[in-house]
């Protein structure tokens, strides 16, 4: 039930994976078990999500020697957090994710954001006035440290997340091992057409996060319309006899974008990978493309009345 994209390393990356951001400890193990049992072979993780140990419990039950699924048959991604950009911190951070996930290697390790935070144990280091404490580590130096992880066999590929075209070019300009993926927010209201074209021309696959518009993002207001209720998406779904989520995921798959919908609900986890038994017409792929509003839902911090009311990862 999986269809794959091919990375510039030659690795096969399942086009649909399970997202784990916002998946609560206490729920995420069951979600990963459900996903693996429903045919998912791609799990998207990050140290910053605070749940890698529990994701690891599920992987330990299903993957590896003596278990139903071979390690080689699952694609696991993790991400280097912003406080770990200093070159001396990169390998320990990677080893921590490996230990939590219980894996000998990662298929893909991403730089989570292009900016560095102050080093240390505090995930979101802040000044007294609430503003974040950044560090001046150049992301090229972080990248060179990530390249060593490949040389050591800790990771099979490295990539980027939340990088724009210029920042991506900065990495391409110095890299020995090219970034294989750029993971960014992407959905019918933020189609990322230009970045997709830019990355594709350079052999970089795009992965779409918040593909369903993240209705569970902590700052979503209950009144605001949800992407999954967009009348045009709902109409398309009816026409194909599919759900809005399936239409959106299928659209990404058809434009060659990897998609990592998050769910902790077994029925939705199943629903979200049942997208390989129908095809959207070329016109409908273009139609969904036309819904773009450049509407970005995820930014690193959300400030309201001078207060930080949301911080990614913490
Ligand atoms: P839940 O985890 O309670 O099942 P995104 O991947 O864009 O971040 O969106 C995740 C959100 O979308 C979660 O709130 C999740 O709910 C919900 N969701 C995931 N799959 C579906 C689906 N097929 N139909 C409706 N809502 C879904």
Short mmCIF file of C-alpha atoms and ligand atoms in Angstrom, two decimals:
data_model
loop_
_atom_site.label_atom_id
_atom_site.label_comp_id
_atom_site.label_asym_id
_atom_site.label_seq_id
_atom_site.Cartn_x
_atom_site.Cartn_y
_atom_site.Cartn_z
CA UNK A 1 0.00 0.00 0.00
CA UNK A 2 3.08 2.26 -0.05
CA UNK A 3 4.39 4.19 -2.96
CA UNK A 4 7.88 5.58 -2.78
CA UNK A 5 9.85 8.56 -3.93
CA UNK A 6 13.55 8.18 -4.69
CA UNK A 7 16.07 10.41 -2.93
CA UNK A 8 19.29 11.61 -4.53
CA UNK A 9 21.10 8.98 -2.42
CA UNK A 10 19.02 6.28 -4.15
CA UNK A 11 17.02 5.59 -0.96
CA UNK A 12 13.33 4.84 -1.33
CA UNK A 13 11.21 7.16 0.81
CA UNK A 14 7.53 6.26 1.32
CA UNK A 15 5.43 9.17 0.07
CA UNK A 16 3.09 8.94 3.05
CA UNK A 17 4.44 8.83 6.59
CA UNK A 18 3.05 9.26 10.08
CA UNK A 19 3.61 12.69 11.64
CA UNK A 20 4.25 12.75 15.40
CA UNK A 21 4.31 16.46 16.24
CA UNK A 22 1.62 17.14 18.88
CA UNK A 23 1.12 13.42 19.46
CA UNK A 24 0.88 13.24 23.23
CA UNK A 25 3.00 10.90 25.27
CA UNK A 26 0.54 8.21 26.29
CA UNK A 27 -0.92 8.21 22.78
CA UNK A 28 1.97 8.18 20.37
CA UNK A 29 3.09 4.59 20.98
CA UNK A 30 -0.35 3.30 20.03
CA UNK A 31 -0.40 5.63 17.01
CA UNK A 32 2.92 4.28 15.72
CA UNK A 33 1.79 0.67 16.31
CA UNK A 34 -1.47 1.41 14.44
CA UNK A 35 0.44 3.00 11.60
CA UNK A 36 2.90 0.13 11.22
CA UNK A 37 0.05 -2.37 11.38
CA UNK A 38 -1.86 -0.36 8.73
CA UNK A 39 1.07 -0.52 6.31
CA UNK A 40 2.94 2.73 7.05
CA UNK A 41 6.67 2.34 6.56
CA UNK A 42 7.66 5.92 7.29
CA UNK A 43 7.62 7.67 10.68
CA UNK A 44 8.53 11.34 11.03
CA UNK A 45 10.01 12.24 14.43
CA UNK A 46 11.96 15.02 16.13
CA UNK A 47 13.76 15.45 19.42
CA UNK A 48 11.74 18.64 19.94
CA UNK A 49 8.44 16.76 19.93
CA UNK A 50 9.37 15.32 23.33
CA UNK A 51 8.04 11.86 22.49
CA UNK A 52 10.86 9.98 20.74
CA UNK A 53 11.28 7.56 23.64
CA UNK A 54 7.68 6.49 23.30
CA UNK A 55 7.89 6.30 19.50
CA UNK A 56 10.89 4.06 20.22
CA UNK A 57 8.77 1.74 22.36
CA UNK A 58 6.54 1.06 19.37
CA UNK A 59 9.49 0.62 17.00
CA UNK A 60 11.09 -1.84 19.43
CA UNK A 61 7.92 -3.94 19.40
CA UNK A 62 7.64 -4.14 15.62
CA UNK A 63 10.98 -3.45 13.97
CA UNK A 64 14.34 -5.19 13.98
CA UNK A 65 15.80 -8.68 14.36
CA UNK A 66 13.12 -11.18 15.37
CA UNK A 67 10.31 -8.66 14.85
CA UNK A 68 7.69 -8.58 12.06
CA UNK A 69 9.29 -5.68 10.16
CA UNK A 70 12.91 -5.48 9.05
CA UNK A 71 14.77 -2.30 9.97
CA UNK A 72 15.57 -1.78 6.27
CA UNK A 73 11.86 -1.66 5.47
CA UNK A 74 10.99 1.34 7.65
CA UNK A 75 12.03 4.91 6.92
CA UNK A 76 12.62 6.87 10.12
CA UNK A 77 13.37 10.60 10.17
CA UNK A 78 14.49 12.68 13.15
CA UNK A 79 15.55 16.30 13.51
CA UNK A 80 18.33 18.27 15.16
CA UNK A 81 16.90 20.88 17.53
CA UNK A 82 17.92 24.57 17.42
CA UNK A 83 19.89 24.41 20.68
CA UNK A 84 22.14 21.72 19.13
CA UNK A 85 23.52 23.62 16.13
CA UNK A 86 27.01 24.03 17.60
CA UNK A 87 29.19 21.50 15.77
CA UNK A 88 30.23 19.88 19.09
CA UNK A 89 26.58 19.25 19.97
CA UNK A 90 25.46 17.61 16.73
CA UNK A 91 26.73 14.07 17.27
CA UNK A 92 25.51 13.82 20.91
CA UNK A 93 22.07 15.10 19.84
CA UNK A 94 21.87 12.53 17.08
CA UNK A 95 22.97 9.74 19.42
CA UNK A 96 20.29 10.79 21.91
CA UNK A 97 17.57 10.48 19.26
CA UNK A 98 18.99 7.09 18.18
CA UNK A 99 18.98 5.87 21.79
CA UNK A 100 15.42 7.13 22.41
CA UNK A 101 14.14 5.60 19.18
CA UNK A 102 16.11 2.42 19.83
CA UNK A 103 17.65 2.43 16.36
CA UNK A 104 21.18 1.77 15.12
CA UNK A 105 20.79 4.40 12.39
CA UNK A 106 18.34 6.99 11.05
CA UNK A 107 17.24 7.03 7.44
CA UNK A 108 17.16 10.79 7.47
CA UNK A 109 18.31 13.51 9.88
CA UNK A 110 17.08 17.04 9.30
CA UNK A 111 18.22 20.42 10.61
CA UNK A 112 14.88 21.38 12.19
CA UNK A 113 15.14 25.16 11.58
CA UNK A 114 17.69 27.41 9.92
CA UNK A 115 18.35 29.36 13.12
CA UNK A 116 20.42 28.42 16.18
CA UNK A 117 19.37 28.96 19.79
CA UNK A 118 21.70 29.34 22.75
CA UNK A 119 23.36 26.03 23.65
CA UNK A 120 22.18 24.09 26.67
CA UNK A 121 19.43 21.95 28.10
CA UNK A 122 16.66 24.54 27.82
CA UNK A 123 14.79 23.89 24.55
CA UNK A 124 13.53 27.48 24.26
CA UNK A 125 16.12 29.68 26.00
CA UNK A 126 14.73 33.15 26.65
CA UNK A 127 15.72 36.52 27.94
CA UNK A 128 13.93 38.09 30.92
CA UNK A 129 11.61 39.92 28.50
CA UNK A 130 10.52 36.65 26.93
CA UNK A 131 12.43 37.01 23.68
CA UNK A 132 14.39 34.02 22.46
CA UNK A 133 18.14 33.73 22.94
CA UNK A 134 19.67 33.01 19.56
CA UNK A 135 23.23 31.84 18.90
CA UNK A 136 25.45 32.86 16.01
CA UNK A 137 26.42 29.37 14.82
CA UNK A 138 26.36 29.44 11.03
CA UNK A 139 24.09 26.74 9.62
CA UNK A 140 26.88 25.79 7.22
CA UNK A 141 29.01 24.74 10.20
CA UNK A 142 26.08 22.76 11.58
CA UNK A 143 25.70 21.12 8.18
CA UNK A 144 29.37 20.08 8.07
CA UNK A 145 28.89 18.41 11.47
CA UNK A 146 25.80 16.61 10.13
CA UNK A 147 27.84 15.35 7.18
CA UNK A 148 30.14 13.58 9.64
CA UNK A 149 27.14 11.64 10.95
CA UNK A 150 26.75 10.17 7.47
CA UNK A 151 30.43 9.30 7.30
CA UNK A 152 30.07 7.55 10.70
CA UNK A 153 27.06 5.55 9.53
CA UNK A 154 24.71 7.03 12.13
CA UNK A 155 22.41 8.41 9.44
CA UNK A 156 21.76 7.36 5.83
CA UNK A 157 20.89 10.83 4.59
CA UNK A 158 20.73 14.41 5.83
CA UNK A 159 18.41 17.23 4.96
CA UNK A 160 16.77 20.50 5.90
CA UNK A 161 13.52 21.75 7.34
CA UNK A 162 12.01 25.22 7.19
CA UNK A 163 14.76 26.44 4.82
CA UNK A 164 13.85 28.94 2.12
CA UNK A 165 15.38 28.89 -1.37
CA UNK A 166 18.29 31.19 -0.50
CA UNK A 167 19.16 29.25 2.64
CA UNK A 168 18.94 25.97 0.73
CA UNK A 169 21.39 27.36 -1.82
CA UNK A 170 23.77 28.33 1.01
CA UNK A 171 23.90 24.67 2.05
CA UNK A 172 24.22 23.39 -1.53
CA UNK A 173 27.13 25.77 -2.00
CA UNK A 174 29.26 24.11 0.69
CA UNK A 175 27.98 20.57 0.94
CA UNK A 176 29.91 17.38 0.44
CA UNK A 177 26.72 15.37 1.09
CA UNK A 178 23.76 17.17 -0.51
CA UNK A 179 20.53 17.73 1.39
CA UNK A 180 18.04 15.15 0.08
CA UNK A 181 14.89 16.69 1.56
CA UNK A 182 13.53 20.03 2.66
CA UNK A 183 10.58 19.62 5.01
CA UNK A 184 8.27 22.62 5.07
CA UNK A 185 4.70 23.55 5.82
CA UNK A 186 2.68 22.71 2.73
CA UNK A 187 -1.04 22.24 2.04
CA UNK A 188 -3.67 23.55 -0.41
CA UNK A 189 -3.57 27.03 1.19
CA UNK A 190 0.27 27.13 1.09
CA UNK A 191 1.23 25.15 -1.99
CA UNK A 192 4.94 26.14 -2.00
CA UNK A 193 5.03 26.04 -5.79
CA UNK A 194 8.19 28.11 -6.17
CA UNK A 195 10.12 26.35 -3.42
CA UNK A 196 9.02 22.99 -4.83
CA UNK A 197 10.30 23.93 -8.30
CA UNK A 198 13.52 25.29 -6.81
CA UNK A 199 14.21 22.20 -4.72
CA UNK A 200 13.18 19.74 -7.42
CA UNK A 201 15.61 21.34 -9.90
CA UNK A 202 18.35 20.69 -7.34
CA UNK A 203 17.46 17.07 -6.55
CA UNK A 204 15.83 17.89 -3.22
CA UNK A 205 12.48 16.26 -2.35
CA UNK A 206 9.92 18.35 -0.52
CA UNK A 207 8.17 16.90 2.51
CA UNK A 208 4.88 18.56 3.50
CA UNK A 209 4.28 19.08 7.19
CA UNK A 210 0.93 20.19 8.57
CA UNK A 211 -0.52 18.77 5.33
CA UNK A 212 -4.05 18.87 6.76
CA UNK A 213 -3.66 22.39 8.13
CA UNK A 214 -2.87 21.17 11.68
CA UNK A 215 -6.31 21.78 13.19
CA UNK A 216 -4.80 20.73 16.54
CA UNK A 217 -2.10 23.42 16.55
CA UNK A 218 -2.28 24.94 20.03
CA UNK A 219 -3.04 28.48 18.86
CA UNK A 220 -5.84 27.58 16.43
CA UNK A 221 -8.95 29.50 17.35
CA UNK A 222 -12.16 27.47 17.47
CA UNK A 223 -13.97 29.90 15.15
CA UNK A 224 -11.46 29.94 12.31
CA UNK A 225 -12.34 27.83 9.28
CA UNK A 226 -10.41 24.58 8.98
CA UNK A 227 -8.69 23.48 5.82
CA UNK A 228 -10.44 20.11 6.06
CA UNK A 229 -13.80 21.95 5.92
CA UNK A 230 -12.84 24.08 2.89
CA UNK A 231 -15.98 23.80 0.72
CA UNK A 232 -13.98 23.34 -2.47
CA UNK A 233 -12.00 20.47 -0.92
CA UNK A 234 -15.18 18.96 0.49
CA UNK A 235 -16.83 19.15 -2.96
CA UNK A 236 -13.86 17.40 -4.59
CA UNK A 237 -13.90 14.72 -1.91
CA UNK A 238 -17.59 14.03 -2.57
CA UNK A 239 -16.93 13.78 -6.28
CA UNK A 240 -14.23 11.14 -5.74
CA UNK A 241 -16.04 9.34 -2.96
CA UNK A 242 -13.08 10.02 -0.67
CA UNK A 243 -12.54 12.12 2.45
CA UNK A 244 -11.09 15.65 2.35
CA UNK A 245 -7.92 14.36 4.05
CA UNK A 246 -7.50 11.65 1.40
CA UNK A 247 -7.93 14.15 -1.43
CA UNK A 248 -5.32 16.47 0.06
CA UNK A 249 -2.83 13.66 0.68
CA UNK A 250 -3.40 12.20 -2.79
CA UNK A 251 -2.80 15.64 -4.34
CA UNK A 252 0.61 15.84 -2.63
CA UNK A 253 1.50 12.32 -3.69
CA UNK A 254 0.61 13.12 -7.33
CA UNK A 255 2.77 16.24 -7.35
CA UNK A 256 5.65 14.21 -5.91
CA UNK A 257 5.59 15.74 -2.45
CA UNK A 258 6.07 13.50 0.59
CA UNK A 259 3.25 13.91 3.07
CA UNK A 260 3.29 13.24 6.85
CA UNK A 261 -0.25 13.65 8.24
CA UNK A 262 -0.37 13.39 12.03
CA UNK A 263 -3.05 11.41 13.75
CA UNK A 264 -3.38 9.47 16.97
CA UNK A 265 -6.80 8.09 15.93
CA UNK A 266 -6.54 4.56 14.50
CA UNK A 267 -9.38 5.04 11.98
CA UNK A 268 -7.82 8.25 10.64
CA UNK A 269 -4.35 6.72 10.58
CA UNK A 270 -5.79 4.03 8.27
CA UNK A 271 -7.77 6.56 6.24
CA UNK A 272 -4.73 8.72 5.59
CA UNK A 273 -2.76 5.97 3.85
CA UNK A 274 -5.69 4.73 1.73
CA UNK A 275 -4.74 7.06 -1.08
CA UNK A 276 -3.26 4.61 -3.58
CA UNK A 277 -6.56 3.29 -4.96
CA UNK A 278 -7.67 6.43 -6.83
CA UNK A 279 -6.23 9.17 -9.04
CA UNK A 280 -7.08 12.85 -9.24
CA UNK A 281 -7.45 14.20 -12.77
CA UNK A 282 -4.77 16.61 -14.03
CA UNK A 283 -7.36 19.39 -13.90
CA UNK A 284 -8.21 18.67 -10.30
CA UNK A 285 -4.52 18.64 -9.32
CA UNK A 286 -4.30 22.12 -10.91
CA UNK A 287 -7.56 23.16 -9.30
CA UNK A 288 -6.23 22.37 -5.81
CA UNK A 289 -3.02 24.22 -6.75
CA UNK A 290 -5.23 27.28 -7.39
CA UNK A 291 -6.51 27.26 -3.79
CA UNK A 292 -3.13 28.68 -2.70
CA UNK A 293 -3.33 31.71 -0.38
CA UNK A 294 0.26 31.72 0.87
CA UNK A 295 -1.30 31.13 4.26
CA UNK A 296 1.38 30.09 6.75
CA UNK A 297 0.04 28.51 9.92
CA UNK A 298 3.30 27.49 11.58
CA UNK A 299 5.87 30.05 12.63
CA UNK A 300 8.52 29.44 15.30
CA UNK A 301 6.85 31.62 17.89
CA UNK A 302 3.46 33.24 18.20
CA UNK A 303 3.36 36.48 20.15
CA UNK A 304 0.18 38.04 21.45
CA UNK A 305 -0.01 41.22 23.54
CA UNK A 306 3.78 41.10 24.00
CA UNK A 307 3.61 37.57 25.42
CA UNK A 308 4.95 34.46 23.75
CA UNK A 309 1.89 32.24 23.68
CA UNK A 310 3.36 29.41 21.60
CA UNK A 311 6.89 28.16 21.00
CA UNK A 312 7.70 25.34 18.63
CA UNK A 313 8.86 22.34 20.57
CA UNK A 314 8.12 23.65 24.00
P1 LIG B 1 -6.22 13.31 15.56
O1 LIG B 1 -4.75 13.19 15.81
O2 LIG B 1 -6.99 13.60 16.81
O3 LIG B 1 -6.77 12.11 14.81
P2 LIG B 1 -1.57 17.86 10.48
O4 LIG B 1 -1.04 16.53 10.01
O5 LIG B 1 -1.84 18.80 9.34
O6 LIG B 1 -0.74 18.48 11.56
O7 LIG B 1 -3.04 17.61 11.11
C1 LIG B 1 -3.19 16.82 12.28
C2 LIG B 1 -4.57 17.05 12.83
O8 LIG B 1 -5.54 16.59 11.88
C3 LIG B 1 -4.88 16.31 14.11
O9 LIG B 1 -5.72 17.14 14.87
C4 LIG B 1 -5.61 15.08 13.66
O10 LIG B 1 -6.51 14.60 14.64
C5 LIG B 1 -6.37 15.59 12.46
N1 LIG B 1 -6.56 14.56 11.45
C6 LIG B 1 -5.66 13.68 10.99
N2 LIG B 1 -6.16 12.90 10.02
C7 LIG B 1 -7.44 13.29 9.87
C8 LIG B 1 -8.51 12.85 9.03
N3 LIG B 1 -8.32 11.86 8.17
N4 LIG B 1 -9.70 13.48 9.14
C9 LIG B 1 -9.88 14.49 10.02
N5 LIG B 1 -8.91 14.96 10.83
C10 LIG B 1 -7.71 14.36 10.77
#
